[in-house]
Amino acid sequence: MREALLLDVPHRQVVLTIPKTLRIFFKYRRRLLGELSRAAVKTLTIYLEALAGEPLVPGIIVVVQTFGDRINFHPHLHLLVTEGGMDRAGIFHR
């Protein structure tokens, strides 16, 4: 994956969890996990644009994990995010 998909730039892992009181909604409506993933990508993109002061497109890979260490239902997201993004000219800004 590294040679074919990832840019040769620094990356960070981000983990987002769901509060226990909201997990029941995701257990019976799994499509919400897709919506949550899209919301996470949008939020991180807005955050990076605010830091850079211009529109950027970061590289983001999202993986949904629904179980914790104890095999309990624990939906959360693991994201691999570039430390920056590409501007409209195709230049990467860190």
Short mmCIF file of C-alpha atoms in Angstrom, two decimals:
data_model
loop_
_atom_site.label_atom_id
_atom_site.label_comp_id
_atom_site.label_asym_id
_atom_site.label_seq_id
_atom_site.Cartn_x
_atom_site.Cartn_y
_atom_site.Cartn_z
CA MET A 1 0.00 0.00 0.00
CA ARG A 2 2.83 2.39 0.83
CA GLU A 3 4.36 2.25 -2.66
CA ALA A 4 1.08 2.39 -4.61
CA LEU A 5 -1.24 4.57 -2.55
CA LEU A 6 0.47 6.75 0.05
CA LEU A 7 2.30 9.99 -0.68
CA ASP A 8 5.89 10.18 0.52
CA VAL A 9 4.96 12.70 3.21
CA PRO A 10 4.59 12.51 6.99
CA HIS A 11 1.39 10.86 8.27
CA ARG A 12 -0.36 10.69 11.63
CA GLN A 13 -2.78 8.20 13.10
CA VAL A 14 -5.98 9.65 14.54
CA VAL A 15 -8.42 7.56 16.59
CA LEU A 16 -11.98 8.81 17.14
CA THR A 17 -14.29 7.07 19.59
CA ILE A 18 -18.03 7.21 20.19
CA PRO A 19 -19.41 7.89 23.68
CA LYS A 20 -20.96 4.81 25.31
CA THR A 21 -24.42 6.38 25.41
CA LEU A 22 -24.46 6.75 21.59
CA ARG A 23 -23.03 3.32 20.66
CA ILE A 24 -26.44 1.63 20.70
CA PHE A 25 -27.51 3.70 17.67
CA PHE A 26 -24.51 2.47 15.68
CA LYS A 27 -25.10 -1.14 16.72
CA TYR A 28 -28.49 -1.33 15.05
CA ARG A 29 -27.95 1.22 12.27
CA ARG A 30 -24.56 0.28 10.83
CA ARG A 31 -24.95 2.77 7.98
CA LEU A 32 -24.31 5.49 10.55
CA LEU A 33 -20.68 4.33 10.67
CA GLY A 34 -20.29 5.46 7.05
CA GLU A 35 -21.82 8.82 7.90
CA LEU A 36 -19.49 9.08 10.88
CA SER A 37 -16.49 8.34 8.64
CA ARG A 38 -17.51 11.05 6.18
CA ALA A 39 -18.04 13.53 9.02
CA ALA A 40 -14.57 12.72 10.40
CA VAL A 41 -12.95 13.32 6.99
CA LYS A 42 -14.81 16.61 6.54
CA THR A 43 -13.86 17.78 10.04
CA LEU A 44 -10.17 16.97 9.59
CA THR A 45 -10.16 18.66 6.18
CA ILE A 46 -11.69 21.84 7.62
CA TYR A 47 -9.18 21.76 10.48
CA LEU A 48 -6.19 21.46 8.13
CA GLU A 49 -7.55 24.22 5.89
CA ALA A 50 -7.93 26.49 8.93
CA LEU A 51 -4.31 25.82 9.92
CA ALA A 52 -3.00 26.42 6.41
CA GLY A 53 -5.25 29.39 5.63
CA GLU A 54 -6.15 27.99 2.20
CA PRO A 55 -8.15 25.11 0.70
CA LEU A 56 -6.22 21.83 0.96
CA VAL A 57 -7.02 18.21 0.15
CA PRO A 58 -5.41 15.92 2.73
CA GLY A 59 -4.80 12.23 2.22
CA ILE A 60 -7.03 10.25 4.59
CA ILE A 61 -7.65 6.53 4.96
CA VAL A 62 -10.45 5.55 7.37
CA VAL A 63 -10.87 2.14 8.96
CA VAL A 64 -13.97 1.36 11.04
CA GLN A 65 -13.43 -0.98 13.98
CA THR A 66 -16.50 -2.17 15.86
CA PHE A 67 -15.04 -4.30 18.65
CA GLY A 68 -12.70 -3.59 21.51
CA ASP A 69 -10.10 -5.71 23.28
CA ARG A 70 -12.76 -7.61 25.20
CA ILE A 71 -14.78 -8.50 22.08
CA ASN A 72 -17.41 -6.00 23.17
CA PHE A 73 -19.22 -3.63 20.78
CA HIS A 74 -16.99 -0.57 20.73
CA PRO A 75 -17.28 1.27 17.41
CA HIS A 76 -14.44 3.66 16.66
CA LEU A 77 -12.46 5.01 13.72
CA HIS A 78 -8.77 4.70 12.92
CA LEU A 79 -7.60 7.31 10.41
CA LEU A 80 -4.26 7.63 8.65
CA VAL A 81 -3.92 11.33 7.82
CA THR A 82 -1.23 13.24 5.95
CA GLU A 83 0.36 16.09 7.89
CA GLY A 84 -0.97 18.63 5.42
CA GLY A 85 -2.55 18.51 2.01
CA MET A 86 -2.43 19.40 -1.67
CA ASP A 87 -3.47 22.83 -2.87
CA ARG A 88 -5.24 23.51 -6.17
CA ALA A 89 -1.90 23.63 -8.01
CA GLY A 90 -0.99 20.15 -6.78
CA ILE A 91 1.64 21.37 -4.30
CA PHE A 92 1.77 19.64 -0.92
CA HIS A 93 1.74 21.94 2.12
CA ARG A 94 2.81 20.55 5.47
#
